[in-house]
Coordinates of C-alpha atoms in Angstrom, one line a residue:
M1 CA -8.3 -93.6 -1.8
V2 CA -6.0 -91.1 -0.1
W3 CA -9.0 -89.1 1.1
F4 CA -10.3 -92.3 2.8
H5 CA -7.2 -92.7 4.9
E6 CA -7.4 -89.0 6.0
V7 CA -11.0 -89.4 7.1
Y8 CA -10.1 -92.6 9.0
Q9 CA -7.3 -90.8 10.8
H10 CA -9.7 -88.1 11.9
I11 CA -12.2 -90.7 13.3
L12 CA -9.4 -92.5 15.2
F13 CA -8.3 -89.2 16.7
L14 CA -11.9 -88.4 17.8
L15 CA -12.4 -91.8 19.5
I16 CA -9.0 -91.7 21.2
T17 CA -9.8 -88.2 22.5
L18 CA -13.2 -89.4 23.9
N19 CA -11.4 -92.4 25.6
D20 CA -8.9 -90.0 27.2
I21 CA -11.5 -87.6 28.7
P22 CA -12.1 -88.6 32.3
N23 CA -15.5 -89.5 33.6
V24 CA -17.2 -89.7 30.2
P25 CA -19.8 -92.4 30.5
D26 CA -19.2 -95.5 28.3
V27 CA -22.6 -95.2 26.8
I28 CA -21.6 -91.9 25.2
I29 CA -18.3 -93.3 23.7
H30 CA -20.2 -96.4 22.4
Y31 CA -22.8 -94.2 20.9
C32 CA -20.3 -91.9 19.2
K33 CA -18.4 -94.9 17.7
E34 CA -21.6 -96.5 16.5
R35 CA -23.0 -93.4 14.9
T36 CA -19.7 -92.2 13.4
M37 CA -18.6 -95.5 11.9
G38 CA -22.1 -96.2 10.7
S39 CA -22.4 -92.8 9.0
L40 CA -18.9 -93.3 7.4
S41 CA -19.7 -96.8 6.2
S42 CA -22.9 -95.8 4.6
R43 CA -21.2 -92.9 2.8
L44 CA -18.3 -95.0 1.6
L45 CA -20.7 -97.7 0.2
G46 CA -22.8 -95.1 -1.4
Q47 CA -19.9 -93.5 -3.1
E48 CA -18.5 -96.8 -4.3
S49 CA -21.8 -97.6 -5.9
T50 CA -21.9 -94.2 -7.6
A51 CA -18.4 -94.7 -8.9
R52 CA -19.3 -98.1 -10.4
Q53 CA -22.3 -96.6 -12.1
T54 CA -20.7 -93.5 -13.5
G55 CA -17.3 -94.9 -14.2
S56 CA -14.0 -93.2 -13.5
C57 CA -12.6 -90.2 -15.2
D58 CA -9.8 -90.8 -17.9
C59 CA -7.6 -88.3 -16.1
R60 CA -7.2 -90.8 -13.2
K61 CA -5.3 -93.2 -15.6
R62 CA -2.8 -90.6 -16.5
K63 CA -1.2 -87.5 -15.0
R64 CA -3.9 -85.2 -13.8
S65 CA -4.7 -82.2 -16.0
L66 CA -5.0 -78.7 -14.7
D67 CA -8.3 -78.4 -16.6
C68 CA -9.9 -81.5 -14.9
Q69 CA -12.7 -80.8 -12.3
C70 CA -12.3 -84.1 -10.5
D71 CA -10.0 -82.7 -7.8
S72 CA -12.4 -79.9 -6.9
E73 CA -15.4 -82.2 -6.8
T74 CA -13.5 -84.6 -4.6
D75 CA -12.5 -81.8 -2.3
E76 CA -16.1 -80.6 -2.0
E77 CA -17.3 -84.1 -1.1
L78 CA -14.5 -84.4 1.5
E79 CA -15.6 -81.1 3.0
N80 CA -19.2 -82.3 3.3
L81 CA -18.1 -85.6 4.7
L82 CA -16.0 -84.0 7.5
N83 CA -18.3 -81.1 8.4
T84 CA -22.0 -81.9 7.9
P85 CA -22.2 -85.1 9.9
R86 CA -20.3 -83.5 12.8
R87 CA -22.9 -80.8 13.2
K88 CA -25.7 -83.3 13.1
K89 CA -23.9 -85.6 15.5
L90 CA -23.4 -82.9 18.2
K91 CA -27.1 -81.9 18.1
S92 CA -28.2 -85.6 18.4
T93 CA -25.7 -86.2 21.2
S94 CA -27.1 -83.4 23.2
T95 CA -30.6 -84.8 22.8
Y96 CA -29.4 -88.3 23.5
I97 CA -27.7 -87.2 26.7
Y98 CA -30.7 -85.4 28.0
Q99 CA -33.0 -88.3 27.2
T100 CA -30.8 -91.2 28.3
L101 CA -28.9 -89.7 31.2
F102 CA -31.4 -87.2 32.7
L103 CA -34.9 -88.5 31.8
N104 CA -34.0 -92.2 31.9
G105 CA -31.4 -91.9 34.6
E106 CA -29.0 -94.5 33.0
N107 CA -25.6 -95.0 34.8
S108 CA -26.8 -92.7 37.6
D109 CA -24.4 -92.5 40.6
I110 CA -26.5 -90.4 42.9
K111 CA -30.2 -89.8 43.8
I112 CA -31.6 -86.4 44.8
C113 CA -34.9 -86.4 46.7
A114 CA -36.9 -83.2 47.3
L115 CA -40.6 -82.2 47.5
G116 CA -41.8 -85.8 47.2
K117 CA -39.9 -86.5 44.0
E118 CA -36.7 -88.4 43.2
W119 CA -34.1 -87.7 40.5
S120 CA -31.5 -90.3 39.4
L121 CA -28.6 -88.0 38.4
H122 CA -24.8 -87.9 37.9
K123 CA -22.2 -86.2 40.1
I124 CA -20.2 -85.1 37.1
Y125 CA -23.2 -83.1 35.8
L126 CA -24.3 -81.8 39.3
C127 CA -20.9 -80.3 39.9
Q128 CA -21.8 -77.6 37.4
S129 CA -23.9 -76.3 40.2
G130 CA -22.1 -74.3 42.8
Y131 CA -24.4 -75.7 45.5
F132 CA -23.5 -79.4 44.7
S133 CA -19.8 -78.6 43.8
S134 CA -19.3 -77.3 47.3
M135 CA -21.2 -80.3 48.8
F136 CA -19.2 -83.0 46.9
C137 CA -15.8 -81.4 47.0
G138 CA -15.8 -80.4 50.7
S139 CA -15.8 -82.4 53.9
W140 CA -19.5 -82.6 54.1
K141 CA -21.1 -85.9 54.9
E142 CA -23.1 -85.7 51.7
S143 CA -19.9 -86.0 49.6
S144 CA -19.9 -89.8 50.2
M145 CA -23.7 -90.4 50.1
N146 CA -25.5 -92.0 47.2
V147 CA -28.9 -90.6 48.2
I148 CA -29.4 -86.9 49.3
E149 CA -32.5 -85.4 50.8
L150 CA -32.6 -81.7 49.8
E151 CA -34.3 -79.2 52.2
I152 CA -36.1 -76.5 50.2
P153 CA -36.5 -73.4 52.4
D154 CA -37.9 -71.2 49.6
H155 CA -41.7 -71.4 49.1
N156 CA -41.3 -70.2 45.5
I157 CA -39.5 -73.5 44.6
D158 CA -41.7 -76.5 43.5
A159 CA -40.9 -79.9 42.0
E160 CA -41.5 -78.7 38.4
A161 CA -39.0 -75.9 38.9
L162 CA -36.4 -78.3 40.2
Q163 CA -37.1 -80.6 37.2
V164 CA -36.2 -77.7 34.9
A165 CA -33.1 -76.7 37.0
F166 CA -31.7 -80.2 37.1
G167 CA -32.5 -80.7 33.4
S168 CA -30.6 -77.6 32.4
L169 CA -27.4 -79.3 33.5
Y170 CA -27.8 -81.9 30.8
R171 CA -28.8 -79.7 27.8
D172 CA -27.6 -76.5 26.1
D173 CA -30.8 -74.5 26.2
V174 CA -34.0 -74.2 28.3
L175 CA -37.4 -72.9 27.3
L176 CA -38.8 -70.7 30.0
K177 CA -42.5 -69.8 30.3
P178 CA -43.1 -66.4 31.9
S179 CA -45.7 -68.0 34.2
R180 CA -43.0 -70.3 35.6
V181 CA -39.9 -68.1 35.5
I182 CA -40.0 -66.9 39.1
A183 CA -40.1 -70.5 40.5
I184 CA -37.3 -71.5 38.2
L185 CA -35.3 -68.5 39.2
A186 CA -35.7 -69.4 42.8
A187 CA -34.5 -73.0 42.1
A188 CA -31.6 -71.7 40.1
C189 CA -30.5 -69.3 42.8
M190 CA -30.7 -72.0 45.5
L191 CA -28.6 -74.4 43.3
Q192 CA -26.2 -71.5 42.2
L193 CA -26.8 -72.0 38.5
D194 CA -25.4 -68.8 37.0
G195 CA -26.4 -69.5 33.4
L196 CA -30.0 -70.3 34.3
I197 CA -30.2 -67.3 36.5
Q198 CA -29.1 -65.1 33.7
Q199 CA -31.6 -66.7 31.3
C200 CA -34.4 -66.2 33.8
G201 CA -33.4 -62.5 34.1
E202 CA -33.5 -62.0 30.3
T203 CA -36.9 -63.8 30.0
M204 CA -38.3 -61.5 32.7
K205 CA -37.0 -58.3 31.1
E206 CA -38.5 -59.4 27.7
T207 CA -42.0 -60.2 29.2
I208 CA -42.7 -57.3 31.6
S209 CA -46.4 -56.4 31.3
V210 CA -49.2 -55.2 33.6
Q211 CA -49.7 -58.8 34.7
T212 CA -46.1 -59.5 35.5
V213 CA -44.4 -56.3 36.5
C214 CA -45.1 -56.3 40.2
S215 CA -44.3 -60.0 40.8
Y216 CA -41.1 -59.6 38.7
S217 CA -40.0 -56.5 40.6
A218 CA -40.6 -58.3 44.0
A219 CA -38.7 -61.4 42.8
A220 CA -35.8 -59.3 41.4
G221 CA -35.4 -57.7 44.8
V222 CA -35.4 -61.1 46.6
Y223 CA -33.0 -62.8 44.2
G224 CA -30.7 -59.8 43.5
L225 CA -31.5 -59.2 39.8
D226 CA -30.9 -55.4 39.8
S227 CA -31.2 -55.1 36.1
V228 CA -34.7 -56.7 36.1
K229 CA -35.7 -54.4 39.0
K230 CA -34.6 -51.4 37.1
K231 CA -36.5 -52.5 34.0
C232 CA -39.6 -53.0 36.1
L233 CA -39.3 -49.5 37.5
E234 CA -38.8 -48.0 34.1
W235 CA -42.0 -49.8 32.9
L236 CA -44.0 -48.5 35.8
L237 CA -42.8 -45.0 35.4
N238 CA -43.9 -45.1 31.7
N239 CA -47.2 -46.9 32.2
L240 CA -48.6 -46.0 35.6
M241 CA -50.3 -42.9 34.2
T242 CA -50.5 -43.6 30.5
H243 CA -52.1 -47.1 30.8
Q244 CA -53.9 -47.1 34.1
S245 CA -55.2 -50.5 35.3
V246 CA -57.4 -51.6 38.2
D247 CA -55.3 -54.7 38.7
L248 CA -52.0 -52.8 38.7
F249 CA -53.4 -50.3 41.3
K250 CA -54.3 -53.2 43.6
E251 CA -50.8 -54.8 43.3
L252 CA -48.7 -51.7 43.8
S253 CA -47.3 -51.5 47.3
I254 CA -47.0 -48.3 49.3
N255 CA -43.2 -48.3 48.9
S256 CA -43.4 -48.9 45.2
M257 CA -45.9 -46.1 44.7
K258 CA -43.8 -43.7 46.8
Q259 CA -40.8 -44.4 44.5
L260 CA -42.9 -43.7 41.4
I261 CA -44.6 -40.5 42.6
S262 CA -41.3 -39.0 43.8
S263 CA -39.6 -39.6 40.4
P264 CA -39.1 -36.8 37.9
D265 CA -39.3 -39.5 35.2
L266 CA -42.9 -40.3 35.9
L267 CA -44.7 -40.0 32.6
V268 CA -47.6 -37.8 33.6
M269 CA -50.6 -37.4 31.3
Q270 CA -52.2 -33.9 31.5
V271 CA -51.1 -32.3 34.8
E272 CA -50.1 -32.9 38.4
M273 CA -53.8 -33.0 39.4
D274 CA -54.1 -36.2 37.5
V275 CA -51.4 -37.7 39.7
Y276 CA -53.5 -36.8 42.7
T277 CA -56.5 -38.4 41.1
A278 CA -54.6 -41.6 40.4
L279 CA -53.4 -41.7 44.0
K280 CA -56.9 -41.4 45.2
K281 CA -58.0 -44.4 43.1
W282 CA -55.0 -46.4 44.2
M283 CA -55.6 -45.7 47.9
F284 CA -59.2 -46.7 47.6
L285 CA -58.2 -50.1 46.1
Q286 CA -55.6 -50.6 48.7
L287 CA -58.3 -50.1 51.4
V288 CA -61.1 -51.9 49.6
P289 CA -59.2 -54.7 47.6
S290 CA -62.5 -56.7 47.2
W291 CA -63.9 -54.0 44.8
N292 CA -64.3 -55.3 41.3
G293 CA -65.3 -52.9 38.6
S294 CA -64.1 -51.2 35.5
L295 CA -61.5 -48.4 35.3
K296 CA -64.3 -46.0 34.2
Q297 CA -66.3 -46.7 37.4
L298 CA -63.3 -46.5 39.7
L299 CA -63.1 -42.7 40.3
T300 CA -66.8 -42.4 41.0
E301 CA -66.6 -45.3 43.5
A302 CA -63.5 -43.8 45.2
D303 CA -65.1 -40.4 45.5
A304 CA -68.2 -41.8 47.1
W305 CA -66.2 -43.9 49.5
F306 CA -64.0 -40.9 50.6
S307 CA -67.1 -38.7 50.9
K308 CA -68.5 -41.1 53.4
C309 CA -65.2 -41.1 55.3
R310 CA -65.2 -37.3 55.3
K311 CA -68.6 -37.1 56.9
E312 CA -67.5 -39.5 59.7
L313 CA -64.4 -37.4 60.3
E314 CA -66.1 -34.0 60.3
E315 CA -66.7 -33.9 64.0
S316 CA -63.0 -34.7 64.8
G317 CA -61.9 -31.9 62.4
I318 CA -59.1 -34.0 60.8
T319 CA -58.5 -35.0 57.2
F320 CA -58.3 -38.6 55.9
L321 CA -54.5 -38.8 55.9
E322 CA -54.5 -37.7 59.6
N323 CA -56.7 -40.6 60.8
E324 CA -55.6 -44.2 61.4
Q325 CA -56.7 -45.6 58.0
G326 CA -55.0 -42.9 56.0
S327 CA -51.7 -42.5 58.0
P328 CA -49.8 -45.3 56.1
F329 CA -50.3 -43.4 52.9
V330 CA -48.8 -40.1 54.1
P331 CA -45.2 -40.8 52.7
V332 CA -46.8 -41.3 49.2
F333 CA -48.9 -38.1 49.2
K334 CA -46.0 -36.1 50.6
H335 CA -44.3 -36.4 47.2
L336 CA -47.2 -34.8 45.3
R337 CA -46.1 -31.5 43.8
M338 CA -48.9 -29.6 45.4
Q339 CA -47.8 -26.2 44.0
Y340 CA -48.9 -27.3 40.5
I341 CA -52.3 -28.5 41.8
I342 CA -53.4 -25.4 43.7
S343 CA -52.4 -23.2 40.7
D344 CA -55.6 -24.3 39.0
L345 CA -58.9 -23.1 40.5
A346 CA -60.9 -26.3 39.8
S347 CA -58.1 -28.5 41.1
A348 CA -57.7 -26.4 44.3
R349 CA -61.4 -26.7 45.0
I350 CA -61.4 -30.5 44.6
T351 CA -58.5 -31.0 47.0
E352 CA -60.3 -28.8 49.6
R353 CA -63.6 -30.7 49.1
D354 CA -62.0 -34.1 49.4
A355 CA -60.4 -33.3 52.8
I356 CA -57.8 -36.0 52.2
I357 CA -54.7 -33.8 52.4
P358 CA -54.0 -32.1 55.8
S359 CA -54.8 -28.4 55.7
N360 CA -51.4 -27.4 57.1
W361 CA -49.8 -28.9 54.0
L362 CA -51.9 -26.8 51.7
S363 CA -51.4 -23.6 53.8
S364 CA -47.6 -24.0 53.4
V365 CA -47.9 -24.4 49.7
Y366 CA -50.2 -21.4 49.3
K367 CA -47.7 -19.2 51.1
Q368 CA -44.9 -20.5 49.0
Q369 CA -46.7 -19.7 45.8
W370 CA -47.8 -16.3 46.9
F371 CA -44.1 -15.3 47.5
T372 CA -43.2 -16.7 44.1
M373 CA -45.9 -14.6 42.4
L374 CA -44.7 -11.5 44.2
R375 CA -41.2 -12.1 43.1
A376 CA -42.2 -12.6 39.5
E377 CA -44.3 -9.4 39.6
Q378 CA -42.2 -7.1 41.6
D379 CA -38.7 -8.4 41.6
N380 CA -38.5 -8.9 37.9
D381 CA -37.7 -12.6 38.1
T382 CA -37.1 -13.6 34.5
G383 CA -36.8 -17.3 35.2
P384 CA -34.0 -19.9 35.5
Q385 CA -30.6 -18.6 34.4
E386 CA -28.8 -21.9 34.4
I387 CA -29.6 -25.6 34.6
N388 CA -30.0 -26.8 38.2
K389 CA -30.7 -30.5 37.7
L390 CA -31.6 -31.2 41.4
E391 CA -34.1 -28.4 41.4
L392 CA -35.6 -29.5 38.1
E393 CA -35.9 -33.1 39.2
S394 CA -37.5 -32.3 42.5
N395 CA -39.7 -29.2 41.8
S396 CA -40.4 -29.1 38.1
M397 CA -44.0 -29.1 36.8
R398 CA -44.8 -32.6 35.3
C399 CA -47.3 -32.6 32.5
G400 CA -48.1 -34.6 29.3
R401 CA -50.4 -35.2 26.4
R402 CA -51.4 -38.1 24.1
L403 CA -51.5 -37.6 20.4
A404 CA -53.7 -40.4 18.9
K405 CA -52.7 -39.8 15.3
D406 CA -50.6 -37.6 13.1
G407 CA -51.9 -34.1 12.5
D408 CA -51.8 -30.5 13.7
Y409 CA -52.2 -29.8 17.4
C410 CA -51.9 -26.8 19.7
W411 CA -52.5 -26.7 23.4
R412 CA -51.5 -25.3 26.8
W413 CA -51.4 -27.1 30.1
T414 CA -53.8 -25.6 32.7
G415 CA -52.6 -23.6 35.7
F416 CA -51.2 -20.2 36.6
N417 CA -47.5 -20.1 35.6
F418 CA -46.5 -16.7 36.9
G419 CA -47.0 -14.7 33.8
F420 CA -45.5 -17.2 31.3
D421 CA -48.3 -18.4 29.0
L422 CA -46.7 -21.3 27.1
L423 CA -48.3 -22.6 23.9
V424 CA -47.2 -26.0 22.6
T425 CA -47.7 -26.8 18.9
Y426 CA -47.2 -30.1 17.1
T427 CA -47.2 -29.7 13.3
N428 CA -45.3 -31.3 10.4
R429 CA -43.3 -33.4 12.9
Y430 CA -42.0 -30.3 14.7
I431 CA -42.7 -29.4 18.3
I432 CA -42.8 -25.7 18.9
F433 CA -42.9 -23.6 22.1
K434 CA -44.4 -20.1 22.0
R435 CA -44.5 -17.5 24.7
N436 CA -47.9 -16.0 24.2
T437 CA -48.8 -12.5 25.4
L438 CA -51.9 -11.7 23.3
N439 CA -55.6 -12.1 24.0
Q440 CA -55.3 -12.6 27.8
P441 CA -58.4 -12.4 29.9
C442 CA -56.9 -9.9 32.3
S443 CA -53.8 -7.7 32.4
G444 CA -52.2 -9.5 35.4
S445 CA -52.2 -13.0 33.8
V446 CA -49.2 -12.5 31.6
S447 CA -45.8 -11.1 32.0
L448 CA -44.8 -8.2 29.7
Q449 CA -41.1 -8.4 30.4
L450 CA -39.1 -8.2 27.2
Q451 CA -37.5 -11.6 27.9
R452 CA -38.4 -14.6 30.0
N453 CA -36.6 -17.9 30.5
I454 CA -37.9 -21.4 31.0
A455 CA -36.1 -24.6 32.0
F456 CA -37.5 -27.7 30.5
R457 CA -37.1 -31.3 29.4
L458 CA -39.2 -32.8 26.6
R459 CA -39.8 -36.5 26.1
L460 CA -41.7 -38.4 23.4
V461 CA -42.6 -42.1 23.8
S462 CA -44.5 -44.8 21.9
F463 CA -45.4 -48.2 23.3
D464 CA -46.3 -51.7 22.0
N465 CA -49.4 -53.5 23.3
N466 CA -47.6 -54.7 26.5
G467 CA -46.4 -51.2 27.4
K468 CA -42.9 -51.7 26.2
V469 CA -41.2 -48.6 24.8
I470 CA -40.6 -48.9 21.1
C471 CA -39.7 -45.3 20.4
N472 CA -38.1 -42.8 22.8
R473 CA -36.8 -39.3 22.2
T474 CA -35.7 -36.7 24.7
S475 CA -34.4 -33.2 24.5
G476 CA -32.5 -33.4 27.8
Y477 CA -32.6 -30.5 30.2
Q478 CA -32.4 -27.1 28.5
I479 CA -33.0 -23.4 29.1
L480 CA -35.0 -21.5 26.5
S481 CA -35.1 -17.7 26.4
L482 CA -38.1 -16.2 24.6
E483 CA -39.2 -12.6 23.8
K484 CA -42.9 -11.6 23.7
D485 CA -44.8 -13.8 21.3
Q486 CA -41.7 -15.5 20.1
E487 CA -41.8 -19.1 19.1
Q488 CA -39.0 -21.7 18.9
V489 CA -38.7 -25.2 17.5
V490 CA -37.6 -27.4 20.3
M491 CA -37.7 -30.8 18.6
N492 CA -37.6 -32.0 15.0
L493 CA -38.9 -35.6 14.7
D494 CA -37.7 -38.3 12.3
S495 CA -40.8 -39.6 10.5
R496 CA -39.2 -43.1 10.3
L497 CA -39.2 -43.4 14.1
L498 CA -42.5 -41.7 14.7
L499 CA -45.2 -44.1 15.9
F500 CA -48.7 -43.2 17.1
P501 CA -50.3 -42.9 19.5
L502 CA -47.5 -40.6 20.7
Y503 CA -47.0 -39.6 24.3
I504 CA -45.5 -36.2 25.0
C505 CA -44.2 -35.5 28.5
C506 CA -42.6 -32.3 29.8
N507 CA -40.9 -31.1 32.9
F508 CA -41.0 -27.3 33.3
L509 CA -39.6 -24.8 35.7
Y510 CA -40.8 -21.2 35.2
T511 CA -39.1 -19.3 38.1
S512 CA -35.6 -18.9 39.3
P513 CA -34.8 -21.4 42.1
E514 CA -31.7 -19.5 43.2
K515 CA -33.7 -16.3 44.0
R516 CA -36.4 -18.3 45.7
T517 CA -33.9 -20.0 48.0
E518 CA -32.1 -16.7 48.8
A519 CA -35.4 -14.8 49.5
E520 CA -37.4 -17.5 51.3
G521 CA -34.8 -19.8 52.8
P522 CA -34.9 -23.5 52.4
H523 CA -38.2 -25.3 52.2
D524 CA -39.3 -28.1 54.3
S525 CA -38.2 -31.5 53.1
P526 CA -41.2 -33.7 51.8
D527 CA -40.2 -36.3 54.4
S528 CA -40.0 -33.9 57.3

């Protein structure tokens, strides 16, 4: 029975350790003694009974043999006895503490009152909170009080959120519902519960969707969760144009939309004109938030509403952004890359017809593009010579396309690109750029220079049902030099990572920014 004495010594050590720990409630020590001794007694009785039934091995009556398996079996039983009950006991103790001390309030030494509810709690657990630790350890009057009335200045906090926050002090894990996470985050921040704040942040990042992204972003800004705010911005940049939503357009603030439209990472579908169209729908919903209809009906309704406004403003001779209703949206529309809208005839006509954008904005862009065209034609501008990241991010053409399924595709993005007719091909999981100089409708539409350069960045993205990126590839910023009718593979895709529908987004710069700056001088800042 040597093993029995070893186990007994372990139990005595555990109980002595519990007695030596300060402020451990008697109920926990009593519970551990009862459970541990009871578990041991049942095992000992069970093993004695088994030994009587099976008899003892002959090797126990003489010197043990090296071939006997009794020692290894005994060691295995001892290992199970020492380890398995301990794991079960810890799990049960956690549940017991939460049920007995928190939910039932046994041995409570303080009451917390807030929002019409009362909690019977324990100072030793509350001190895990920075809020209560400062209160009890300092010279505050509350340090000697048995009943404390909490003032709740944050309207996001409710009694249910406080219940979860207080309960987290008595258990190892907390299950958070996305619908409740902001209220619980607010309570955790007030009580300075770092672990719960971190868990709220992780839950928010994992559950960003069209229904939650705006509220999560706002809460992250209020409570200082920069990583959550960054994730929300990434989600919006990827989904604003690819998965348009009436509800999302209604929720997006002017400042949020300004940040999105100005970003080079906005995942644009088709061309810049589609960004203008999206802004028109968003502005309509901001001004008429009571409108309820489908996304398919939205553009028609928006056009009709702005047409009515245009007729009312005709006599004054001003555009919509110049009147009182439209002026708050000026900072957003300032970040449209108008040079890529007026480069297409149909798009230019629509912007003139809508009379939303001030005419002096358009005149400035037309002048800029005329000088760029003359430089490409007469000054032999062959395009960017080196990567200028600032120029690419602020002035590049943003365009994209959705590939619904695998197959062969070839397309060009509309617009006059100063003699560089770029064909894009997707085939056999390759993406190929080609400088096309054949079959042009007129001689002046394509450059016949022996070599032309283009600066670009290519991105490929796939999403799950909630708009979360599940596949992402990028070429980074590059400069590609092509001769007439030359084609070049710019990306080779791994079929194991290729998921459809596949969204392809590109940033292009066709002309040399250095020459443009030298010849024309600095352009006006969008915010000037």
